[in-house]
Tab-separated table of C-alpha atoms and ligand atoms in Angstrom:
chain	number	residue	atom	x	y	z
J	1	UNK	CA	-7.583	-9.912	-8.321
J	2	UNK	CA	-7.415	-5.685	-6.905
J	3	UNK	CA	-9.839	-4.253	-5.337
J	4	UNK	CA	-8.313	-1.409	-3.447
J	5	UNK	CA	-5.115	1.423	-4.392
J	6	UNK	CA	-2.180	-0.414	-2.766
J	7	UNK	CA	-3.018	-3.898	-4.875
J	8	UNK	CA	-2.630	-1.891	-8.234
J	9	UNK	CA	1.254	-1.083	-8.050
J	10	UNK	CA	1.462	-5.195	-6.792
J	11	UNK	CA	-0.849	-6.444	-9.769
J	12	UNK	CA	1.008	-4.307	-12.484
J	13	UNK	CA	4.052	-6.210	-12.737
J	14	UNK	CA	2.405	-9.647	-12.437
J	15	UNK	CA	0.135	-8.636	-15.410
J	16	UNK	CA	2.697	-7.309	-17.151
J	17	UNK	CA	4.812	-10.704	-16.832
J	18	UNK	CA	1.749	-13.084	-17.690
J	19	UNK	CA	1.194	-11.296	-20.943
J	20	UNK	CA	5.220	-11.360	-22.076
J	21	UNK	CA	5.236	-15.103	-21.616
J	22	UNK	CA	2.048	-15.843	-22.627
J	23	UNK	CA	2.136	-19.132	-20.956
J	24	UNK	CA	-0.931	-18.716	-18.403
J	25	UNK	CA	-4.452	-17.209	-19.202
J	26	UNK	CA	-5.332	-14.473	-17.187
J	27	UNK	CA	-8.812	-13.312	-15.992
J	28	UNK	CA	-8.757	-9.619	-14.597
J	29	UNK	CA	-11.532	-8.687	-11.923
J	30	UNK	CA	-11.247	-5.800	-10.004
J	31	UNK	CA	-13.780	-6.044	-6.926
J	32	UNK	CA	-14.305	-1.949	-6.830
J	33	UNK	CA	-13.218	-1.543	-3.154
J	34	UNK	CA	-11.687	1.199	-4.465
J	35	UNK	CA	-14.156	3.523	-7.020
J	36	UNK	CA	-13.305	7.428	-6.908
J	37	UNK	CA	-11.085	8.104	-10.473
J	38	UNK	CA	-8.211	9.097	-8.484
J	39	UNK	CA	-8.352	6.534	-6.305
J	40	UNK	CA	-8.618	3.545	-8.912
J	41	UNK	CA	-8.474	4.589	-12.279
J	42	UNK	CA	-5.655	6.830	-12.782
J	43	UNK	CA	-3.760	4.106	-11.701
J	44	UNK	CA	-4.459	1.853	-14.571
J	45	UNK	CA	-3.454	4.790	-16.800
J	46	UNK	CA	-0.272	5.569	-14.940
J	47	UNK	CA	0.474	1.527	-14.839
J	48	UNK	CA	-0.681	0.837	-18.021
J	49	UNK	CA	-2.651	-2.044	-16.869
J	50	UNK	CA	-4.941	-3.295	-18.554
J	51	UNK	CA	-9.521	-2.669	-18.493
J	52	UNK	CA	-10.707	-5.596	-15.838
J	53	UNK	CA	-12.470	-8.300	-17.804
J	54	UNK	CA	-14.736	-8.534	-14.549
J	55	UNK	CA	-15.631	-5.265	-12.851
J	56	UNK	CA	-17.198	-6.457	-9.224
J	57	UNK	CA	-18.850	-3.021	-8.404
J	58	UNK	CA	-19.198	-3.590	-4.892
J	59	UNK	CA	-17.635	0.075	-3.178
J	60	UNK	CA	-17.091	0.544	-0.070
J	61	UNK	CA	-19.197	-0.415	3.507
J	62	UNK	CA	-19.157	-1.729	6.698
J	63	UNK	CA	-16.458	-4.550	6.707
J	64	UNK	CA	-18.746	-7.443	6.518
J	65	UNK	CA	-20.540	-5.653	3.940
J	66	UNK	CA	-17.492	-5.154	2.024
J	67	UNK	CA	-16.292	-8.535	2.744
J	68	UNK	CA	-19.534	-10.781	2.025
J	69	UNK	CA	-20.268	-8.493	-1.408
J	70	UNK	CA	-16.934	-9.199	-2.438
J	71	UNK	CA	-17.169	-12.742	-1.578
J	72	UNK	CA	-21.077	-13.453	-3.162
J	73	UNK	CA	-19.871	-11.884	-6.527
J	74	UNK	CA	-16.385	-13.598	-6.983
J	75	UNK	CA	-17.862	-16.891	-5.916
J	76	UNK	CA	-20.238	-16.488	-9.344
J	77	UNK	CA	-17.436	-15.987	-11.586
J	78	UNK	CA	-15.361	-18.788	-10.587
J	79	UNK	CA	-17.890	-21.160	-10.405
J	80	UNK	CA	-18.824	-19.629	-14.025
J	81	UNK	CA	-15.445	-19.323	-15.610
J	82	UNK	CA	-13.292	-22.118	-13.963
J	83	UNK	CA	-10.511	-21.178	-12.943
J	84	UNK	CA	-7.562	-23.225	-11.957
J	85	UNK	CA	-5.971	-20.727	-9.497
J	86	UNK	CA	-6.666	-17.307	-8.080
J	87	UNK	CA	-3.996	-14.381	-7.409
J	88	UNK	CA	-4.710	-12.158	-4.099
J	89	UNK	CA	-2.136	-9.522	-3.199
J	90	UNK	CA	-1.829	-7.226	-0.159
J	91	UNK	CA	-3.697	-7.280	2.940
J	92	UNK	CA	-7.019	-5.975	1.917
J	93	UNK	CA	-11.016	-6.692	2.535
J	94	UNK	CA	-10.840	-8.123	-1.115
J	95	UNK	CA	-7.646	-9.948	-0.606
J	96	UNK	CA	-9.791	-11.954	2.390
J	97	UNK	CA	-12.948	-12.402	0.536
J	98	UNK	CA	-11.378	-13.753	-2.864
J	99	UNK	CA	-9.386	-15.928	-0.205
J	100	UNK	CA	-12.294	-17.078	1.302
J	101	UNK	CA	-14.252	-17.897	-2.012
J	102	UNK	CA	-11.201	-19.983	-3.897
J	103	UNK	CA	-10.434	-22.016	-0.281
J	104	UNK	CA	-13.826	-22.903	-0.084
J	105	UNK	CA	-13.938	-23.641	-3.600
J	106	UNK	CA	-11.105	-25.689	-3.514
J	107	UNK	CA	-8.963	-23.889	-5.746
J	108	UNK	CA	-5.402	-22.604	-5.224
J	109	UNK	CA	-5.133	-19.669	-3.793
J	110	UNK	CA	-1.644	-17.463	-4.279
J	111	UNK	CA	-0.840	-14.731	-2.037
J	112	UNK	CA	1.308	-12.235	-3.018
J	113	UNK	CA	2.887	-10.005	0.608
J	114	UNK	CA	2.113	-13.056	2.120
J	115	UNK	CA	3.805	-13.335	6.022
J	116	UNK	CA	4.007	-10.071	7.198
J	117	UNK	CA	2.561	-9.108	10.303
J	118	UNK	CA	2.178	-6.032	12.889
J	119	UNK	CA	1.019	-8.648	15.962
J	120	UNK	CA	-1.722	-5.958	16.236
J	121	UNK	CA	-5.291	-7.147	16.067
J	122	UNK	CA	-7.028	-4.019	16.018
J	123	UNK	CA	-5.573	-3.421	12.781
J	124	UNK	CA	-8.230	-5.015	10.133
J	125	UNK	CA	-5.869	-5.713	8.069
J	126	UNK	CA	-3.506	-7.944	10.545
J	127	UNK	CA	-6.998	-10.328	10.432
J	128	UNK	CA	-7.107	-9.949	6.664
J	129	UNK	CA	-3.223	-11.467	6.712
J	130	UNK	CA	-3.513	-14.291	8.994
J	131	UNK	CA	-6.774	-15.625	7.620
J	132	UNK	CA	-5.720	-15.168	3.415
J	133	UNK	CA	-2.280	-16.374	4.711
J	134	UNK	CA	-3.525	-19.957	6.297
J	135	UNK	CA	-5.678	-20.589	3.579
J	136	UNK	CA	-2.985	-19.762	0.678
J	137	UNK	CA	-1.389	-23.014	-1.344
J	138	UNK	CA	1.068	-20.660	-2.189
J	139	UNK	CA	3.098	-17.492	0.207
J	140	UNK	CA	4.962	-15.381	-1.584
J	141	UNK	CA	7.049	-13.115	0.374
J	142	UNK	CA	9.311	-10.526	0.675
J	143	UNK	CA	11.222	-10.461	3.681
J	144	UNK	CA	13.394	-13.658	5.703
J	145	UNK	CA	11.275	-12.656	8.527
J	146	UNK	CA	8.216	-13.317	7.267
J	147	UNK	CA	8.866	-16.990	6.780
J	148	UNK	CA	9.014	-17.224	10.752
J	149	UNK	CA	5.851	-15.747	11.233
J	150	UNK	CA	4.404	-18.158	8.803
J	151	UNK	CA	6.028	-20.998	10.243
J	152	UNK	CA	4.797	-19.736	13.930
J	153	UNK	CA	1.198	-20.018	12.366
J	154	UNK	CA	1.642	-23.868	11.075
J	155	UNK	CA	3.051	-22.984	7.481
J	156	UNK	CA	5.394	-25.145	6.174
J	157	UNK	CA	8.156	-24.697	3.974
J	158	UNK	CA	6.867	-25.497	1.324
J	159	UNK	CA	3.981	-23.357	0.665
J	160	UNK	CA	6.579	-20.783	1.157
J	161	UNK	CA	8.553	-18.806	-1.358
J	162	UNK	CA	10.921	-16.167	-0.535
J	163	UNK	CA	10.532	-14.187	-4.136
J	164	UNK	CA	11.241	-10.067	-3.377
J	165	UNK	CA	9.107	-7.363	-3.331
J	166	UNK	CA	6.667	-6.757	-6.267
J	167	UNK	CA	5.382	-3.117	-5.131
J	168	UNK	CA	9.186	-2.625	-5.882
J	169	UNK	CA	9.201	-3.384	-9.729
J	170	UNK	CA	6.923	-0.920	-10.214
J	171	UNK	CA	8.742	1.624	-8.687
J	172	UNK	CA	11.540	0.352	-10.417
J	173	UNK	CA	9.490	0.713	-13.947
J	174	UNK	CA	8.331	4.119	-13.426
J	175	UNK	CA	10.482	6.322	-11.602
J	176	UNK	CA	11.751	7.572	-14.923
J	177	UNK	CA	8.321	8.505	-16.546
J	178	UNK	CA	7.714	9.659	-13.435
J	179	UNK	CA	10.362	12.193	-13.450
J	180	UNK	CA	7.626	13.230	-16.556
J	181	UNK	CA	4.831	14.925	-14.231
J	182	UNK	CA	4.822	18.571	-13.705
J	183	UNK	CA	3.443	18.059	-10.007
J	184	UNK	CA	5.767	19.580	-8.217
J	185	UNK	CA	4.920	23.016	-10.763
J	186	UNK	CA	1.770	22.743	-10.168
J	187	UNK	CA	2.034	23.138	-5.903
J	188	UNK	CA	5.183	25.054	-6.504
J	189	UNK	CA	6.989	22.765	-4.945
J	190	UNK	CA	11.206	23.497	-4.453
J	191	UNK	CA	13.330	20.079	-4.093
J	192	UNK	CA	13.562	18.568	-1.355
J	193	UNK	CA	12.286	22.007	0.580
J	194	UNK	CA	9.084	20.240	1.556
J	195	UNK	CA	6.897	17.405	3.743
J	196	UNK	CA	4.911	14.736	2.209
J	197	UNK	CA	2.061	13.975	4.758
J	198	UNK	CA	-0.359	10.870	4.409
J	199	UNK	CA	-2.745	9.448	6.978
J	200	UNK	CA	-5.469	7.331	6.603
J	201	UNK	CA	-5.345	4.320	8.971
J	202	UNK	CA	-8.327	4.451	11.342
J	203	UNK	CA	-6.109	4.038	14.268
J	204	UNK	CA	-5.408	7.783	13.240
J	205	UNK	CA	-8.149	9.392	11.295
J	206	UNK	CA	-10.903	7.738	12.686
J	207	UNK	CA	-10.811	9.069	16.288
J	208	UNK	CA	-11.636	12.633	16.092
J	209	UNK	CA	-8.853	13.256	18.613
J	210	UNK	CA	-6.381	12.270	17.879
J	211	UNK	CA	-6.722	13.255	14.327
J	212	UNK	CA	-7.084	16.716	15.731
J	213	UNK	CA	-3.441	16.526	17.584
J	214	UNK	CA	-1.246	14.673	15.178
J	215	UNK	CA	-2.852	18.106	12.782
J	216	UNK	CA	-1.630	20.992	15.007
J	217	UNK	CA	1.585	19.192	14.822
J	218	UNK	CA	1.355	19.182	10.863
J	219	UNK	CA	0.268	23.254	11.430
J	220	UNK	CA	3.077	23.603	13.584
J	221	UNK	CA	5.751	21.639	10.873
J	222	UNK	CA	4.120	24.248	8.033
J	223	UNK	CA	4.979	27.284	10.061
J	224	UNK	CA	8.750	26.467	8.718
J	225	UNK	CA	8.447	23.834	5.665
J	226	UNK	CA	5.732	23.468	3.172
J	227	UNK	CA	3.259	20.588	3.926
J	228	UNK	CA	1.808	18.683	0.959
J	229	UNK	CA	-1.151	16.598	2.065
J	230	UNK	CA	-2.995	14.254	-0.417
J	231	UNK	CA	-5.839	13.331	1.399
J	232	UNK	CA	-7.251	9.955	1.561
J	233	UNK	CA	-11.302	9.107	1.184
J	234	UNK	CA	-11.507	8.231	4.818
J	235	UNK	CA	-9.412	11.607	6.040
J	236	UNK	CA	-11.693	13.532	3.782
J	237	UNK	CA	-14.633	12.857	6.538
J	238	UNK	CA	-11.969	13.793	9.540
J	239	UNK	CA	-11.064	16.851	8.361
J	240	UNK	CA	-14.552	18.383	7.412
J	241	UNK	CA	-15.596	17.347	10.635
J	242	UNK	CA	-13.028	17.601	13.284
J	243	UNK	CA	-10.616	20.041	12.191
J	244	UNK	CA	-12.322	22.463	9.761
J	245	UNK	CA	-9.449	25.053	10.162
J	246	UNK	CA	-6.854	23.086	9.537
J	247	UNK	CA	-6.722	24.090	5.715
J	248	UNK	CA	-6.872	27.508	6.187
J	249	UNK	CA	-3.025	26.951	7.089
J	250	UNK	CA	-0.972	28.529	3.990
J	251	UNK	CA	1.968	27.024	3.684
J	252	UNK	CA	0.436	23.429	4.357
J	253	UNK	CA	-1.440	21.928	0.629
J	254	UNK	CA	-4.770	19.509	1.475
J	255	UNK	CA	-5.054	18.359	-2.033
J	256	UNK	CA	-6.688	14.975	-3.048
J	257	UNK	CA	-4.862	11.998	-3.336
J	258	UNK	CA	-2.760	11.511	-6.766
J	259	UNK	CA	-2.362	8.922	-9.170
J	260	UNK	CA	0.596	7.272	-9.279
J	261	UNK	CA	3.246	8.839	-11.079
J	262	UNK	CA	2.599	11.757	-9.858
J	263	UNK	CA	3.119	10.455	-5.897
J	264	UNK	CA	6.048	8.719	-7.329
J	265	UNK	CA	7.460	12.738	-7.882
J	266	UNK	CA	6.319	13.776	-5.115
J	267	UNK	CA	7.923	11.020	-3.010
J	268	UNK	CA	11.475	10.947	-4.416
J	269	UNK	CA	11.966	14.953	-3.865
J	270	UNK	CA	10.628	14.963	-0.379
J	271	UNK	CA	12.937	16.085	2.478
J	272	UNK	CA	11.018	13.745	4.710
J	273	UNK	CA	8.241	11.725	4.544
J	274	UNK	CA	5.202	11.147	7.725
J	275	UNK	CA	2.799	8.305	6.471
J	276	UNK	CA	0.535	5.594	8.190
J	277	UNK	CA	0.901	4.073	4.932
J	278	UNK	CA	2.230	0.223	4.779
J	279	UNK	CA	3.573	0.581	1.026
J	280	UNK	CA	5.262	4.388	1.286
J	281	UNK	CA	7.684	2.836	4.348
J	282	UNK	CA	9.040	0.253	1.507
J	283	UNK	CA	8.907	2.775	-1.438
J	284	UNK	CA	10.682	5.682	0.752
J	285	UNK	CA	13.348	3.255	1.928
J	286	UNK	CA	14.140	1.949	-1.833
J	287	UNK	CA	14.412	6.116	-2.770
J	288	UNK	CA	16.414	6.752	0.201
J	289	UNK	CA	14.312	9.497	1.424
J	290	UNK	CA	13.287	9.329	5.637
J	291	UNK	CA	9.655	8.250	6.535
J	292	UNK	CA	8.344	8.769	9.737
J	293	UNK	CA	5.102	5.830	10.572
J	294	UNK	CA	2.824	7.437	13.159
J	295	UNK	CA	2.012	3.877	14.075
J	296	UNK	CA	2.929	1.937	17.318
J	297	UNK	CA	3.834	-0.970	15.187
J	298	UNK	CA	4.573	-2.380	11.294
J	299	UNK	CA	4.517	-5.240	9.686
J	300	UNK	CA	7.569	-3.916	7.580
J	301	UNK	CA	9.822	-4.050	10.132
J	302	UNK	CA	12.842	-4.651	7.495
J	303	UNK	CA	12.340	-1.017	6.675
J	304	UNK	CA	13.017	-0.017	10.159
J	305	UNK	CA	16.155	-2.054	10.541
J	306	UNK	CA	17.739	-1.688	6.942
J	307	UNK	CA	15.635	1.126	5.640
J	308	UNK	CA	14.769	5.028	6.010
J	309	UNK	CA	12.047	3.692	7.959
J	310	UNK	CA	11.742	5.082	11.709
J	311	UNK	CA	8.754	4.043	13.763
J	312	UNK	CA	7.271	7.602	15.607
J	313	UNK	CA	4.549	6.420	17.577
J	314	UNK	CA	1.288	7.932	17.378
J	315	UNK	CA	1.903	10.559	20.179
J	316	UNK	CA	2.453	14.142	18.806
J	317	UNK	CA	5.115	15.352	20.461
J	318	UNK	CA	6.976	12.011	19.740
J	319	UNK	CA	6.284	12.971	15.720
J	320	UNK	CA	7.335	16.812	15.898
J	321	UNK	CA	9.984	15.429	18.086
J	322	UNK	CA	11.437	12.945	14.782
J	323	UNK	CA	10.524	15.634	12.325
J	324	UNK	CA	12.356	18.251	13.290
J	325	UNK	CA	15.497	16.027	13.874
J	326	UNK	CA	14.885	15.245	10.447
J	327	UNK	CA	14.474	18.255	8.752
J	328	UNK	CA	18.022	19.331	11.099
J	329	UNK	CA	20.387	16.776	8.920
J	330	UNK	CA	20.202	14.142	10.660
J	331	UNK	CA	19.432	10.465	8.540
J	332	UNK	CA	20.006	6.735	9.114
J	333	UNK	CA	22.369	4.637	7.113
J	334	UNK	CA	20.216	2.612	5.029
J	335	UNK	CA	20.714	0.148	2.667
J	336	UNK	CA	17.994	-2.019	0.182
J	337	UNK	CA	16.238	-5.092	1.356
J	338	UNK	CA	17.598	-7.912	-0.268
J	339	UNK	CA	14.855	-9.059	-3.180
J	340	UNK	CA	13.859	-6.093	-3.457
J	341	UNK	CA	15.516	-5.665	-7.613
J	342	UNK	CA	12.329	-5.436	-9.733
J	343	UNK	CA	12.513	-8.633	-10.694
J	344	UNK	CA	9.427	-10.411	-8.272
J	345	UNK	CA	7.165	-10.744	-10.911
J	346	UNK	CA	9.254	-12.701	-12.868
J	347	UNK	CA	10.404	-15.044	-10.013
J	348	UNK	CA	6.412	-15.420	-9.149
J	349	UNK	CA	5.702	-16.109	-13.054
J	350	UNK	CA	8.883	-18.704	-13.004
J	351	UNK	CA	7.475	-20.711	-9.740
J	352	UNK	CA	3.455	-20.540	-10.875
J	353	UNK	CA	4.380	-21.734	-14.704
J	354	UNK	CA	5.581	-25.183	-13.253
J	355	UNK	CA	2.559	-25.470	-11.373
F	1	UD1	C1	-8.383	0.181	2.175
F	1	UD1	C2	-8.042	-0.887	3.097
F	1	UD1	C3	-6.854	-0.286	3.652
F	1	UD1	C4	-5.582	0.309	2.757
F	1	UD1	C5	-6.343	1.287	2.109
F	1	UD1	C6	-5.401	1.915	0.861
F	1	UD1	C7	-9.362	-2.686	4.451
F	1	UD1	C8	-9.773	-2.789	5.473
F	1	UD1	N1	-8.561	-1.560	4.289
F	1	UD1	O1	-8.642	0.975	3.548
F	1	UD1	O2	-5.871	-1.974	4.298
F	1	UD1	O3	-4.671	0.533	3.592
F	1	UD1	O4	-7.535	1.401	1.472
F	1	UD1	O5	-5.920	3.206	0.486
F	1	UD1	O6	-9.459	-3.292	2.889
F	1	UD1	N2	-13.836	5.477	-0.108
F	1	UD1	C9	-13.956	6.874	-1.224
F	1	UD1	N3	-13.806	6.264	-2.492
F	1	UD1	C10	-13.054	5.651	-2.916
F	1	UD1	C11	-13.043	4.615	-1.537
F	1	UD1	C12	-13.629	4.720	-0.257
F	1	UD1	O7	-15.047	7.704	-0.639
F	1	UD1	O8	-12.897	5.298	-4.335
F	1	UD1	C13	-14.403	6.193	1.444
F	1	UD1	C14	-15.441	5.650	2.013
F	1	UD1	O9	-16.257	6.585	2.718
F	1	UD1	C15	-15.010	4.808	2.809
F	1	UD1	C16	-14.507	4.724	3.042
F	1	UD1	O10	-13.609	5.803	1.945
F	1	UD1	O11	-15.938	3.816	3.363
F	1	UD1	C17	-12.982	3.891	3.643
F	1	UD1	O12	-13.053	2.849	2.668
F	1	UD1	P1	-12.452	1.078	2.928
F	1	UD1	O13	-12.519	0.699	1.061
F	1	UD1	O14	-13.353	0.730	3.414
F	1	UD1	O15	-11.390	1.406	3.496
F	1	UD1	P2	-9.863	2.445	3.659
F	1	UD1	O16	-10.213	3.303	4.619
F	1	UD1	O17	-9.226	3.161	2.127
F	2	UDP	N1	-0.241	6.207	-3.848
F	2	UDP	C1	-0.700	7.587	-4.689
F	2	UDP	N2	-0.835	8.662	-4.255
F	2	UDP	C2	-1.455	8.965	-3.412
F	2	UDP	C3	-0.930	7.942	-1.693
F	2	UDP	C4	-0.488	6.930	-2.060
F	2	UDP	O1	-0.285	6.793	-5.449
F	2	UDP	O2	-2.367	10.070	-3.263
F	2	UDP	C5	0.905	5.433	-4.028
F	2	UDP	C6	1.384	4.869	-3.290
F	2	UDP	O3	2.561	5.324	-2.912
F	2	UDP	C7	2.029	3.721	-2.435
F	2	UDP	C8	0.433	2.970	-2.484
F	2	UDP	O4	-0.162	4.090	-2.888
F	2	UDP	O5	2.493	2.680	-4.194
F	2	UDP	C9	0.532	3.233	-1.010
F	2	UDP	O6	-0.984	3.083	-0.775
F	2	UDP	P1	-2.163	3.213	0.927
F	2	UDP	O7	-0.914	4.189	1.075
F	2	UDP	O8	-3.622	3.337	0.339
F	2	UDP	O9	-2.133	2.024	1.278
F	2	UDP	P2	-0.984	0.937	2.054
F	2	UDP	O10	-0.016	0.332	1.591
F	2	UDP	O11	-1.380	1.721	3.304
F	2	UDP	O12	-1.911	-0.332	2.505
């Protein structure tokens, strides 16, 4: 099952591995939570994903509308197709909805990227993670602390499988191909001489005041450095309403969200990332690019402990200070977490084949 942008690069390695082995039949469902071309279709092209067998077309809505919409349609699919297992990835509303359907239909659910916890229930994803994990028969984890988190919630060893990070399978698979992207030329960027920004968490972009103060930091940074900001559709709304003059700053490039290969290339050659994304904290660690995470907590603490990630918080002054220090050449020592090696899909399929 896939639904939103961060699901595609997690599902692609699994689908490839299942197809390569030919031992398990796959029904590939896209809920349609994300539907814009550059939030969905572009990833099918870049990641060589097959066309979904079933497209639910759920689209946007409130949490209840979206979750319930996926549940109603997905239940029909599951009932008519007679599936033996449901594999969900990540922590979006579609992940939660499909897990609930599976559990109620007594179909085993396998959750890829289980056990991540920010311990912040104000994040909608935290609720999705907790419920999905409690309902899952197979909890596939990316890092050792996930097991402790799951144990604390009563999930026993027999359900937990430390398999590594599937996003990194995609990164390793496509990083060479991404070299062929012409995005740096298109945006007239010099390698290692720009700041790459993504912001889309409700806590940063749904409150106009908070977004306005973060945007002022970006404008200030753009006085000395080029800033590239592919704008998520959620964020586009606040830019239009709260910071209309933002886009007039000359060294600040506000662009549409970009595809996977273009984004890989942008990340690899950025001097630093400023982000509140979950997945980007992990990808920058593997690429060895400094990442400033504009959040008060992270469900991916291993990227701070071992990787290039720095949790700067949501205070604009702290962000400016941290950015200046990285731009002045300050670097963390880092290493790549265990089993972030490009072989996670193989390990997961080995386990599922036994089932
Ligand atoms: C969702 C996930 C979040 C994930 C993010 C990745 C939930 C609760 N949130 O957040 O965990 O980090 O995706 O990008 O599942 N929109 C469009 N076009 C699209 C998709 C969305 O215009 O193709 C707009 C709509 O106005 C929509 C808004 O973006 O209301 C938010 O979309 P939604 O899927 O509800 O949440 P995201 O903020 O994208
Ligand atoms: N990404 C992309 N284009 C963009 C922004 C992000 O391809 O314009 C990729 C990014 O490299 C990562 C994934 O999308 O693989 C992360 O998705 P997102 O930040 O939307 O979700 P989160 O990880 O926060 O749930």
